[in-house]
Amino acid sequence: MTSPLQQKIKITGPSVVTANRTWDGVVIYRTAAKNWTTDLSEAAIVREVDEARALLAEAAADDLGAIGAYIAPVEIGDDGAIEPGNLREQIRSEGLTIGLPVPA
Amino acid sequence: MYAYDELDRTLINERVSEFRDQVRRRLSGELSEDEFKMLRLQNGVYLQLHAYMFRVAIPYGTLSSKQLRQLAHVARRYDRGYGHFTTRQNIQFNWIKLTDLPDALADLAEVGIHAMQTSGNNTRNVTSDQWAGVAPGEIEDPRIWSELLRQYTTLHPEFSFLPRKFKFAITASEHDRAAIKVHDIGLRLHKNAQGETGFEVLVGGGLGRTPFIGKTIKPFVAGRDLLSYVEAILRVYNQYGRRDNIYKARIKILVHELGIEKFAKEVEQEWLQIRDGALALDDAVIEEVRSRFTYPVYENLPNLPEELKKAAHDPKFEAWRKNSVFPHKVPGYAIVTLSLKPVGGPPGDATAEQMDAIADLAEKYSFGEIRVGHEQNLALPHVAKRDLPMLWRALDRIGVATPNINLVSDIIACPGLDYCSLANARSIPIAQEITRRFANHETANLIGRLHINISGCINACGHHHVGHIGILGVEKNGEEFYQITIGGRADEHAVVGTLIGPAVRYGEVADVIEDIVEAYLALRANPDELFIDTVKRLGVEPFRERVYATR
Ligand code: HEM
Ligand code: SF4
């Protein structure tokens, strides 16, 4: 596999760096404080390719904490709220679009 | 049931300790993800969108009650209380933590279950007919051969780093319930003109990006030669398979590019050198494996017991019996299919509570045995017919008696974009909506046998190519679209379906399926002509017209 750092980076709008947490697989986002959060609203937002590359490089260096880091699109609402930029990211952030098959 | 020997138990337990150590080293930073990935994949651990996914093998689809209870326990203790039965006789858990995986594996090992070779470029779980050993007219129990293959391929050093994954399926019945023609190697037990039992060997079947129906490479291989012949195939593949291009790495591409004749010649040459070597199976070995399969001691029971006659007055029971109960090789007994396709539910999922209840019912009514089929349903293989009414009530209570087996709502679907990191589009909600549209049992019965298969991307885990109606999720400008094919089938007459036209939007899929079904009802020559036969007779054109005339 190409390492995330060798990938061509193309961003078309506000983006975040996301990954899965190593010990439990949970979806996480890179913060400006060089840490991870499970809350998209706390994610560091990047808008330029160089910025994105730097955030990704710094995130990917944390091999112990996170796996599969990549850049994902987000949308910023008028009120400044960060929303997932596509369906895949929406599902990662908000969960399944179906109910869990567990009886009440 | 099959009883593992000491060697297998040791192997499985050692594997757990090994993996526990690997996980420990990963979490301490001794192993990087790059180093660890291969190791986790060899133990069935993938990364999906939300979490790790854990794939556990159910060899040839046979489970004991004790094993099913342990799967329920794993679902409850380490996951979110359910599991997903797949088209390859595996079960997947979707929410498991890496830190819990060694314990989950250890708990499964207690009952002889493991996850070895459920992913990675090796020989995968050897699948078989879910009715093996009980189907009327079967040549012999194909699981004996599945088990021999399982023992031979497990941790086989030469086959642990193949160009790509490698899947076997075996059937011993005329009607193929194991989809052998879409496997890398398909094996069909049959008798030759001399009355000897052996295998028709098919090679190069597969779905995915480039679907192929398997071709017969040798019409008859005797049991003694099975392993050497298979080894010869795998050696030729290992040598020539395309390691440079993941999309061309499956054996189907090699067989296609070389041509079956040339491929067969290579295999024959290889085989002649090894057929009388260590892999020749002597009868004692075959008998040893055979003797480890135990069968119930069936009673001498009436084929039409009073209990059944009485229950026939209940139309709900009758609807279920006619749909979900199948003939058994022993009079007085039946095979019962349990539908994991409730209306509005995700296909193939079972909750821990359901698994526990099914394990109990299997103990009470099916000699403690459960089967898993590639259609993502379960079966109880040895039910006394007199017990059918009692069993039905119990199954109905836990929601696995929907009388829709082989009907339009018995949909095969992969996890799709709700879970899978490779997906383009969602599969499960599409399936759910279709089952709601066809919730009326009378209508579904009127339509008759109709297999809808859905995959969320071109990898085809949901077998869309070979669905009577196939639905494939694609992405266009960030939106979910679906290509519809018709006319595919996965049985002994396997064929890849034909695209009916441009992809349709998420919200249109169920309408399109309704249109196709309505067109079929109007076009069929008579009520006995199945959907698949109407498509064969008329081609896709009338269906295309119907679907796109108004779109
Ligand atoms: C994490 C989830 C999964 C991943 C990443 C995954 C990955 C893949 C990939 C990459 C292929 C294409 C292989 C090729 O063409 O060389 C494939 C094929 C296939 N998978 Fe999956 N799969 C997943 C889940 C499932 C599930 C849930 C099922 C059963 C419902 C399944 C059954 C199959 C089958 C039957 C095929 C096609 C047959 C063939 O190998 O040609 N997979 N899978
Ligand atoms: S078909 Fe695609 S979306 Fe569905 S499970 Fe397979 S890889 Fe995932």
XYZ file of C-alpha atoms and ligand atoms in Angstrom:
706
model
C 0.000 0.000 0.000
C 1.093 3.544 -0.650
C 1.848 5.246 2.610
C -0.493 8.169 3.325
C 2.429 10.520 2.872
C 3.118 9.410 -0.672
C -0.470 9.828 -1.733
C -1.349 12.712 -3.988
C -3.258 15.178 -1.934
C -6.221 16.891 -3.501
C -8.604 18.947 -1.480
C -11.494 20.951 -2.776
C -12.656 22.576 0.415
C -12.372 22.434 4.189
C -10.964 19.103 5.303
C -9.976 17.157 8.397
C -7.629 14.276 9.081
C -9.408 11.168 10.308
C -8.352 7.646 11.263
C -9.400 4.734 13.459
C -8.085 4.414 16.994
C -5.697 1.494 17.255
C -6.848 -0.163 20.451
C -10.574 -0.252 19.641
C -11.011 0.874 16.040
C -13.193 3.868 16.929
C -13.343 6.777 14.447
C -11.119 9.678 15.487
C -10.134 13.108 14.162
C -6.878 14.971 14.491
C -7.001 18.101 16.622
C -4.955 21.287 16.344
C -3.369 20.362 19.680
C -1.702 17.364 18.015
C -4.058 14.952 19.624
C -7.080 12.881 18.645
C -10.753 13.358 19.373
C -13.842 11.274 18.696
C -15.818 14.470 18.232
C -15.782 15.908 14.724
C -16.547 19.371 16.057
C -13.143 19.419 17.762
C -11.196 18.469 14.637
C -8.513 20.715 13.132
C -9.735 22.182 9.846
C -7.339 22.569 6.922
C -8.030 24.366 3.651
C -4.754 24.301 1.755
C -2.846 21.355 0.346
C 0.326 22.132 2.285
C -1.583 22.485 5.505
C -3.362 19.217 4.853
C -0.113 17.432 4.064
C 1.474 18.689 7.268
C -1.493 17.659 9.414
C -1.601 14.231 7.779
C 2.128 13.687 8.206
C 1.987 14.626 11.833
C -1.089 12.400 12.389
C 0.354 9.440 10.511
C 3.464 9.597 12.668
C 1.318 8.431 15.555
C 1.363 4.807 14.410
C 0.657 3.596 17.908
C -2.437 5.688 18.445
C -4.206 5.537 15.110
C -4.402 3.552 11.901
C -5.243 4.414 8.328
C -5.106 8.216 8.625
C -6.436 10.128 5.611
C -7.865 13.480 4.635
C -11.636 13.727 4.567
C -13.887 16.543 3.350
C -16.131 18.459 5.718
C -18.660 21.222 5.353
C -18.761 24.217 7.622
C -22.226 25.489 8.387
C -23.172 29.158 8.708
C -22.997 28.774 12.461
C -19.491 27.335 12.123
C -20.573 23.764 12.849
C -18.433 21.085 11.195
C -20.445 18.553 9.188
C -19.173 15.447 7.373
C -18.532 16.213 3.704
C -19.971 13.038 2.183
C -22.145 10.039 3.012
C -19.227 7.798 3.898
C -17.922 10.321 6.398
C -21.417 10.937 7.682
C -21.778 7.222 8.407
C -18.361 7.127 10.069
C -19.192 10.104 12.195
C -22.835 9.515 13.031
C -23.137 5.731 12.752
C -25.244 3.322 10.721
C -28.155 4.598 8.650
C -30.102 1.547 9.840
C -31.101 0.335 13.272
C -28.952 -2.230 15.040
C -30.606 -5.647 14.964
C -30.807 -5.826 18.729
C -34.161 -6.380 20.429
C -35.188 -3.710 22.896
C -20.993 -33.344 13.687
C -17.239 -33.521 13.362
C -15.003 -34.034 16.383
C -11.627 -32.341 16.230
C -8.634 -34.370 17.306
C -5.869 -33.385 19.710
C -3.752 -31.926 16.928
C -6.465 -29.476 15.889
C -7.152 -28.426 19.452
C -3.450 -27.804 20.061
C -3.149 -25.872 16.825
C -6.100 -23.622 17.620
C -4.895 -22.957 21.158
C -1.372 -22.188 20.058
C -2.774 -19.795 17.532
C -4.616 -17.906 20.274
C -1.449 -17.476 22.358
C 0.459 -16.396 19.291
C -2.140 -13.781 18.411
C -2.354 -12.592 22.010
C 1.348 -11.914 21.889
C 1.078 -10.162 18.530
C -1.673 -7.886 19.836
C 0.388 -7.141 22.942
C 3.361 -6.172 20.803
C 1.176 -4.012 18.579
C -0.283 -2.159 21.544
C 3.118 -1.626 23.090
C 4.475 -0.194 19.867
C 6.872 -3.078 19.183
C 4.977 -3.811 15.985
C 3.949 -1.089 13.564
C 0.594 -1.249 11.798
C 2.418 -2.228 8.614
C 3.944 -5.201 10.375
C 0.801 -6.096 12.261
C -1.714 -5.829 9.421
C -0.724 -9.127 7.814
C -0.832 -10.861 11.169
C -4.279 -9.589 12.062
C -5.624 -10.411 8.620
C -4.448 -13.990 9.043
C -6.708 -14.095 12.051
C -9.745 -12.648 10.343
C -9.388 -9.096 11.683
C -10.238 -6.339 9.189
C -10.729 -2.647 9.681
C -14.127 -1.361 8.650
C -15.558 2.158 8.824
C -16.439 2.268 12.513
C -14.336 -0.422 14.072
C -12.465 -3.660 13.594
C -14.398 -6.512 12.065
C -13.776 -10.082 13.134
C -14.532 -12.917 10.705
C -14.885 -16.381 12.165
C -14.945 -19.581 10.124
C -17.789 -22.067 10.244
C -16.204 -24.934 8.297
C -18.646 -26.400 5.780
C -21.417 -24.565 7.584
C -21.816 -27.022 10.447
C -22.226 -25.792 14.031
C -23.100 -27.526 17.281
C -25.457 -25.931 19.781
C -22.501 -25.423 22.071
C -20.605 -23.586 19.340
C -23.569 -21.398 18.420
C -23.978 -20.450 22.086
C -20.338 -19.456 22.175
C -20.835 -17.249 19.102
C -23.746 -15.654 20.956
C -21.488 -15.153 23.949
C -18.842 -13.434 21.813
C -21.515 -11.205 20.262
C -22.792 -10.226 23.678
C -19.559 -9.907 25.600
C -17.249 -8.325 23.033
C -19.551 -6.908 20.379
C -22.947 -5.240 20.204
C -25.108 -8.289 20.672
C -25.364 -9.616 17.127
C -23.439 -11.234 14.307
C -23.683 -11.298 10.524
C -23.714 -14.639 8.686
C -21.949 -14.321 5.351
C -22.188 -15.971 1.941
C -19.077 -17.988 2.682
C -20.165 -19.784 5.839
C -18.483 -17.320 8.118
C -19.859 -15.101 10.824
C -18.682 -11.521 11.226
C -18.680 -9.336 14.304
C -18.638 -5.654 13.481
C -17.657 -3.756 16.596
C -14.932 -5.677 18.292
C -11.999 -3.970 20.041
C -8.456 -5.011 19.292
C -7.834 -5.313 23.004
C -10.690 -7.834 23.324
C -9.793 -9.947 20.309
C -7.388 -12.362 22.015
C -10.020 -13.153 24.655
C -12.717 -13.577 22.028
C -10.481 -15.970 20.094
C -9.693 -17.879 23.280
C -13.387 -18.238 24.107
C -14.069 -19.534 20.608
C -11.135 -21.939 20.795
C -12.802 -23.568 23.815
C -15.430 -24.902 21.432
C -13.096 -25.620 18.520
C -13.833 -22.465 16.515
C -11.148 -20.251 15.000
C -10.602 -17.472 12.481
C -7.554 -18.804 10.690
C -7.424 -18.042 7.004
C -10.690 -16.150 6.964
C -8.830 -13.365 5.190
C -5.520 -12.857 3.442
C -4.072 -14.402 0.308
C -4.454 -17.996 1.295
C -6.915 -20.846 0.982
C -10.091 -19.702 2.705
C -12.780 -21.569 4.589
C -13.821 -24.588 2.497
C -17.554 -24.275 2.035
C -20.137 -26.890 1.276
C -23.815 -27.621 0.785
C -25.668 -26.645 3.967
C -27.732 -29.813 3.556
C -24.645 -32.040 3.405
C -25.246 -35.453 4.893
C -29.031 -35.098 4.979
C -30.080 -34.185 1.418
C -32.007 -36.929 -0.352
C -30.127 -38.380 -3.322
C -26.737 -37.100 -2.246
C -23.771 -39.191 -3.472
C -22.094 -39.022 -0.088
C -21.482 -36.472 2.630
C -19.286 -33.830 0.938
C -18.075 -32.554 4.309
C -15.709 -35.519 4.609
C -13.856 -34.051 1.660
C -14.244 -30.484 2.890
C -12.647 -31.602 6.122
C -9.783 -33.360 4.329
C -9.211 -30.194 2.355
C -9.444 -28.107 5.499
C -6.769 -30.173 7.221
C -4.556 -30.144 4.176
C -4.832 -26.435 3.403
C -4.683 -25.110 6.988
C -1.346 -23.359 7.430
C -0.002 -25.060 4.299
C 3.264 -23.147 3.850
C 3.091 -23.171 0.069
C -0.430 -21.765 0.066
C -0.124 -19.136 2.760
C 1.224 -16.503 0.365
C -0.698 -17.082 -2.830
C -1.051 -14.314 -5.435
C -4.548 -13.731 -4.029
C -7.283 -15.301 -1.893
C -8.420 -18.785 -2.861
C -11.844 -20.278 -2.265
C -13.106 -23.877 -2.480
C -16.689 -25.108 -2.478
C -17.982 -28.680 -2.623
C -21.314 -30.261 -3.402
C -22.445 -33.850 -3.694
C -25.943 -33.182 -4.964
C -27.308 -32.676 -8.424
C -28.760 -29.360 -7.369
C -25.871 -27.120 -6.388
C -26.575 -25.213 -3.185
C -22.916 -24.317 -2.622
C -22.399 -22.061 -5.672
C -19.390 -24.130 -6.744
C -19.258 -22.499 -10.169
C -18.302 -19.131 -8.734
C -15.411 -20.412 -6.656
C -11.707 -20.627 -7.481
C -12.060 -24.391 -7.280
C -15.472 -26.027 -7.334
C -15.826 -29.728 -6.641
C -18.827 -31.842 -7.549
C -18.971 -35.377 -6.223
C -20.536 -37.750 -8.692
C -20.299 -41.296 -10.017
C -18.564 -42.103 -13.284
C -19.701 -44.673 -15.867
C -17.944 -47.405 -13.868
C -19.958 -46.477 -10.805
C -16.939 -45.103 -8.947
C -17.261 -41.994 -6.832
C -15.023 -39.042 -7.634
C -14.946 -35.352 -8.392
C -15.689 -33.178 -11.315
C -13.160 -30.392 -10.784
C -14.012 -26.858 -11.857
C -11.540 -24.051 -11.804
C -11.433 -20.310 -12.357
C -14.871 -19.276 -11.200
C -15.218 -16.075 -9.242
C -17.130 -12.832 -8.931
C -15.620 -9.482 -8.080
C -14.554 -7.008 -10.712
C -14.280 -9.629 -13.447
C -16.832 -12.375 -13.001
C -16.237 -15.816 -14.462
C -18.138 -19.065 -14.288
C -15.810 -21.937 -13.384
C -14.754 -24.290 -16.151
C -14.398 -28.046 -15.884
C -10.716 -28.850 -15.839
C -11.151 -32.565 -15.220
C -14.426 -34.440 -15.334
C -13.322 -37.157 -12.947
C -10.709 -37.236 -10.220
C -10.835 -40.163 -7.811
C -10.954 -39.444 -4.095
C -7.456 -40.818 -3.560
C -6.128 -38.219 -5.994
C -8.074 -35.206 -4.774
C -5.329 -33.585 -2.725
C -2.571 -34.162 -5.259
C -4.741 -32.810 -8.058
C -5.702 -29.730 -6.085
C -2.080 -29.214 -5.130
C -1.108 -29.351 -8.789
C -3.663 -26.626 -9.576
C -2.445 -24.463 -6.714
C 1.182 -24.922 -7.748
C 0.520 -23.814 -11.295
C -1.392 -20.846 -9.932
C 1.299 -20.028 -7.412
C 3.889 -20.037 -10.152
C 2.057 -18.096 -12.867
C -0.577 -16.082 -10.997
C -0.205 -12.304 -11.464
C 1.391 -10.914 -8.328
C 2.027 -7.599 -10.049
C -1.603 -6.542 -10.335
C -4.157 -7.158 -7.604
C -7.013 -6.960 -10.105
C -5.521 -9.724 -12.193
C -4.237 -11.913 -9.405
C -7.103 -14.376 -8.972
C -6.816 -17.779 -10.605
C -9.810 -16.969 -12.817
C -7.685 -14.431 -14.707
C -4.872 -16.922 -15.202
C -7.284 -19.575 -16.460
C -8.880 -17.035 -18.745
C -5.592 -15.721 -20.110
C -3.975 -19.123 -20.636
C -7.167 -20.793 -21.754
C -8.532 -23.805 -19.925
C -6.799 -26.340 -22.220
C -3.363 -24.917 -21.703
C -3.960 -24.438 -18.017
C -5.182 -28.024 -17.721
C -2.078 -29.278 -19.492
C 0.200 -27.482 -17.052
C -1.747 -28.916 -14.160
C -1.640 -32.409 -15.629
C 2.133 -32.260 -15.980
C 2.544 -31.124 -12.420
C 0.076 -33.706 -11.202
C 1.761 -36.670 -12.851
C 4.858 -35.889 -10.843
C 3.124 -35.834 -7.479
C 0.039 -38.008 -7.743
C 1.627 -41.106 -6.267
C 3.557 -39.230 -3.617
C 2.684 -38.321 -0.062
C -0.615 -36.722 -1.026
C -2.207 -39.898 -2.374
C -4.998 -40.578 0.093
C -5.232 -44.123 1.261
C -8.548 -45.510 2.376
C -7.501 -45.575 6.007
C -7.048 -41.802 6.080
C -10.366 -41.181 4.385
C -12.037 -43.617 6.780
C -10.430 -41.923 9.747
C -11.967 -38.589 8.757
C -15.253 -40.243 7.890
C -15.403 -41.881 11.310
C -15.026 -38.501 13.021
C -18.338 -37.353 11.579
C -21.090 -38.601 13.816
C -24.683 -38.856 12.688
C -27.812 -38.940 14.769
C -29.464 -42.244 15.521
C -32.697 -41.647 13.671
C -35.907 -43.234 14.867
C -38.326 -45.106 12.723
C -41.020 -42.449 12.419
C -44.154 -42.026 10.314
C -43.731 -39.720 7.368
C -47.086 -38.055 7.921
C -47.558 -37.963 11.698
C -50.834 -36.963 13.388
C -49.265 -33.769 14.721
C -48.615 -32.591 11.193
C -52.110 -33.440 9.939
C -53.606 -31.499 12.819
C -51.389 -28.481 12.352
C -52.237 -28.351 8.644
C -55.479 -26.573 9.620
C -53.496 -23.543 10.656
C -52.839 -21.562 7.470
C -49.881 -19.740 9.005
C -48.206 -23.016 9.878
C -48.955 -24.430 6.442
C -47.512 -21.397 4.712
C -44.311 -21.830 6.673
C -44.159 -25.607 6.222
C -44.622 -25.370 2.473
C -41.961 -22.693 2.232
C -39.272 -23.517 4.767
C -39.420 -27.295 5.347
C -37.531 -29.548 2.964
C -37.291 -33.307 2.401
C -34.733 -35.274 4.403
C -33.032 -38.482 3.333
C -34.663 -40.292 6.266
C -38.465 -40.679 6.215
C -40.181 -39.005 9.138
C -37.537 -36.261 9.273
C -37.184 -32.889 7.607
C -34.645 -30.140 7.024
C -35.904 -26.798 8.322
C -34.544 -23.505 7.041
C -34.590 -20.578 9.474
C -35.057 -17.255 7.738
C -32.612 -14.545 8.805
C -34.499 -12.239 6.439
C -37.302 -10.710 8.473
C -39.279 -8.024 6.682
C -37.407 -4.762 7.215
C -34.386 -6.443 8.815
C -30.733 -6.576 7.724
C -30.182 -9.825 5.778
C -28.133 -12.462 7.572
C -27.967 -10.857 11.001
C -28.836 -12.773 14.139
C -28.894 -11.422 17.670
C -27.208 -13.184 20.563
C -30.663 -13.948 21.979
C -31.719 -15.548 18.705
C -28.514 -17.564 18.528
C -29.001 -18.835 22.067
C -32.627 -19.723 21.409
C -31.737 -21.473 18.154
C -29.005 -23.422 19.958
C -31.586 -24.574 22.518
C -34.095 -25.504 19.814
C -31.431 -27.410 17.904
C -30.694 -29.383 21.040
C -34.346 -30.135 21.545
C -35.315 -30.831 17.944
C -32.245 -31.331 15.742
C -29.727 -33.449 17.662
C -27.818 -30.319 18.650
C -26.831 -29.388 15.115
C -27.227 -26.176 13.089
C -26.200 -25.385 9.534
C -25.264 -22.122 7.843
C -25.994 -21.676 4.145
C -24.511 -19.305 1.595
C -27.872 -17.568 1.257
C -27.277 -16.206 4.776
C -29.930 -18.337 6.444
C -29.591 -21.085 9.038
C -30.983 -24.615 8.953
C -31.848 -27.330 11.429
C -30.845 -30.481 9.589
C -32.587 -33.308 11.464
C -36.063 -32.383 12.645
C -38.648 -35.116 13.308
C -41.744 -34.155 11.350
C -43.959 -34.664 14.382
C -42.053 -31.835 16.073
C -42.582 -29.339 13.271
C -45.608 -27.562 14.787
C -43.869 -27.079 18.152
C -40.687 -25.968 16.494
C -42.526 -23.520 14.265
C -44.154 -21.799 17.214
C -40.792 -21.419 18.905
C -39.071 -20.138 15.763
C -41.894 -17.716 15.094
C -41.523 -16.305 18.603
C -37.881 -15.408 17.978
C -38.522 -13.994 14.511
C -36.857 -16.612 12.301
C -39.924 -18.217 10.760
C -40.661 -15.695 8.010
C -41.955 -17.963 5.222
C -39.854 -16.308 2.522
C -37.133 -18.855 1.741
C -36.123 -18.560 -1.943
C -38.665 -15.799 -2.449
C -38.194 -12.176 -3.405
C -37.493 -11.020 0.157
C -34.873 -13.729 0.828
C -32.196 -11.269 -0.239
C -28.447 -11.816 -0.114
C -26.746 -8.548 0.805
C -23.254 -7.533 1.800
C -22.716 -5.009 4.619
C -22.267 -2.156 2.128
C -21.538 1.439 3.041
C -23.082 1.162 6.484
C -20.057 -0.861 7.575
C -17.567 -1.514 4.822
C -14.626 0.748 4.051
C -14.511 -0.394 0.420
C -18.164 0.338 -0.302
C -19.525 2.781 -2.864
C -23.079 2.606 -1.700
C -25.354 1.114 0.921
C -26.747 -2.407 0.554
C -28.705 -3.116 3.719
C -31.296 -0.316 3.554
C -31.926 -1.201 -0.104
C -32.639 -4.791 0.954
C -34.825 -3.604 3.814
C -36.937 -1.428 1.547
C -37.425 -4.225 -0.985
C -38.553 -6.628 1.740
C -41.100 -4.037 2.868
C -42.449 -3.679 -0.665
C -42.916 -7.430 -0.909
C -43.993 -8.047 2.661
C -47.250 -9.635 1.576
C -46.681 -13.353 1.591
C -49.417 -14.105 -0.975
C -47.789 -11.768 -3.460
C -44.335 -13.169 -2.811
C -45.676 -16.687 -3.310
C -47.393 -15.693 -6.504
C -44.084 -14.367 -7.801
C -42.317 -17.577 -6.825
C -38.614 -18.276 -6.714
C -36.646 -15.088 -7.183
C -33.191 -14.366 -5.823
C -32.171 -10.747 -5.349
C -28.484 -10.237 -4.528
C -26.972 -6.892 -3.528
C -23.345 -5.746 -3.310
C -22.179 -2.311 -2.206
C -19.240 -2.323 -4.608
C -17.657 -4.244 -7.433
C -16.010 -6.746 -5.077
C -19.319 -8.600 -5.251
C -19.430 -10.007 -1.729
C -23.221 -10.024 -2.087
C -23.029 -12.169 -5.276
C -24.896 -9.569 -7.350
C -23.624 -11.011 -10.652
C -25.418 -14.277 -10.026
C -28.645 -12.954 -8.545
C -31.773 -13.485 -10.634
C -31.870 -9.780 -10.033
C -28.510 -8.278 -9.117
C -28.027 -4.850 -7.587
C -24.595 -3.251 -7.549
C -23.816 -0.020 -5.738
C -21.680 2.470 -7.643
C -20.804 6.081 -6.977
C -21.426 8.982 -9.308
C -20.293 12.441 -8.250
C -20.469 11.510 -4.621
C -23.963 10.071 -4.883
C -25.133 6.464 -4.501
C -26.270 4.843 -7.734
C -27.190 1.253 -8.476
C -26.718 -0.908 -11.547
C -29.346 -3.560 -12.052
C -28.683 -6.878 -13.766
C -31.125 -9.678 -14.433
C -30.846 -13.311 -15.469
C -27.904 -14.357 -13.291
C -27.913 -17.583 -11.318
C -25.540 -19.376 -8.955
C -26.625 -23.002 -9.166
C -25.609 -25.825 -11.532
C -26.709 -23.629 -14.442
C -24.691 -20.680 -13.180
C -24.553 -17.625 -15.416
C -23.653 -13.969 -14.952
C -26.588 -11.566 -15.245
C -27.024 -8.884 -17.898
C -27.145 -5.170 -17.196
C -30.548 -3.728 -18.052
C -29.487 -0.110 -18.486
C -28.112 2.996 -16.788
C -27.703 3.009 -13.022
C -30.561 4.370 -10.935
C -30.612 6.487 -7.792
C -30.848 5.141 -4.248
C -34.477 6.217 -3.890
C -35.505 4.538 -7.154
C -34.156 1.045 -6.607
C -37.176 -0.491 -4.900
C -39.491 1.016 -7.558
C -37.345 -0.456 -10.304
C -37.463 -3.873 -8.676
C -41.244 -3.604 -8.463
C -41.365 -2.684 -12.141
C -39.235 -5.661 -13.084
C -41.389 -8.005 -11.047
C -44.597 -6.573 -12.521
C -43.182 -6.964 -16.012
C -42.355 -10.575 -15.253
C -45.848 -11.286 -13.928
C -47.322 -9.879 -17.113
C -44.867 -11.662 -19.393
C -44.568 -15.128 -17.929
C -45.918 -17.915 -20.093
C -47.706 -19.510 -17.150
C -47.656 -19.325 -13.358
C -45.036 -22.083 -13.228
C -42.538 -20.241 -15.370
C -39.991 -18.822 -12.925
C -38.621 -15.304 -13.253
C -35.267 -16.650 -14.322
C -36.880 -18.738 -17.092
C -38.892 -15.814 -18.402
C -35.707 -13.759 -18.635
C -34.005 -16.638 -20.405
C -36.865 -16.947 -22.900
C -37.350 -13.242 -23.603
C -33.994 -11.662 -22.847
C -33.577 -8.386 -20.996
C -35.229 -6.130 -23.595
C -38.838 -6.200 -22.345
C -37.600 -5.552 -18.820
C -35.359 -2.725 -19.947
C -38.285 -1.147 -21.758
C -40.515 -1.383 -18.748
C -37.951 0.110 -16.389
C -36.706 2.959 -18.559
C -39.861 3.881 -20.515
C -40.923 6.209 -17.742
C -37.525 7.152 -16.335
C -14.860 -5.921 5.797
C -15.693 -6.421 4.938
C -15.243 -7.053 3.657
C -14.176 -6.770 2.869
C -13.098 -5.743 3.097
C -14.258 -7.649 1.724
C -13.368 -7.636 0.674
C -13.552 -8.331 -0.509
C -12.820 -8.137 -1.712
C -11.696 -7.120 -1.891
C -13.306 -8.994 -2.640
C -12.891 -9.111 -4.098
C -11.886 -10.147 -4.265
C -11.390 -10.282 -5.672
O -12.129 -10.069 -6.631
O -10.224 -10.663 -5.806
C -14.325 -9.763 -2.012
C -15.036 -10.776 -2.615
C -15.989 -11.534 -1.973
N -16.339 -11.471 -0.627
Fe -15.835 -9.955 0.599
N -15.335 -8.450 1.866
C -15.970 -8.131 3.023
C -17.111 -8.691 3.528
C -17.719 -9.799 2.972
C -18.965 -10.305 3.404
C -19.792 -9.738 4.531
C -19.233 -11.380 2.621
C -20.466 -12.231 2.637
C -21.685 -11.702 2.772
C -18.135 -11.550 1.717
C -18.033 -12.545 0.746
C -17.322 -12.386 -0.411
C -17.615 -13.086 -1.629
C -18.639 -14.191 -1.791
C -16.794 -12.544 -2.614
C -16.834 -12.831 -4.096
C -16.363 -14.130 -4.504
C -14.983 -14.098 -4.989
O -14.096 -14.169 -4.143
O -14.775 -13.999 -6.214
N -17.238 -10.560 1.942
N -14.464 -9.343 -0.704
S -19.162 -5.934 -1.956
Fe -17.913 -4.151 -1.536
S -19.223 -3.017 -0.095
Fe -19.944 -5.084 -0.071
S -18.816 -6.043 1.622
Fe -17.734 -6.487 -0.293
S -16.181 -4.967 -0.348
Fe -17.711 -4.207 1.079
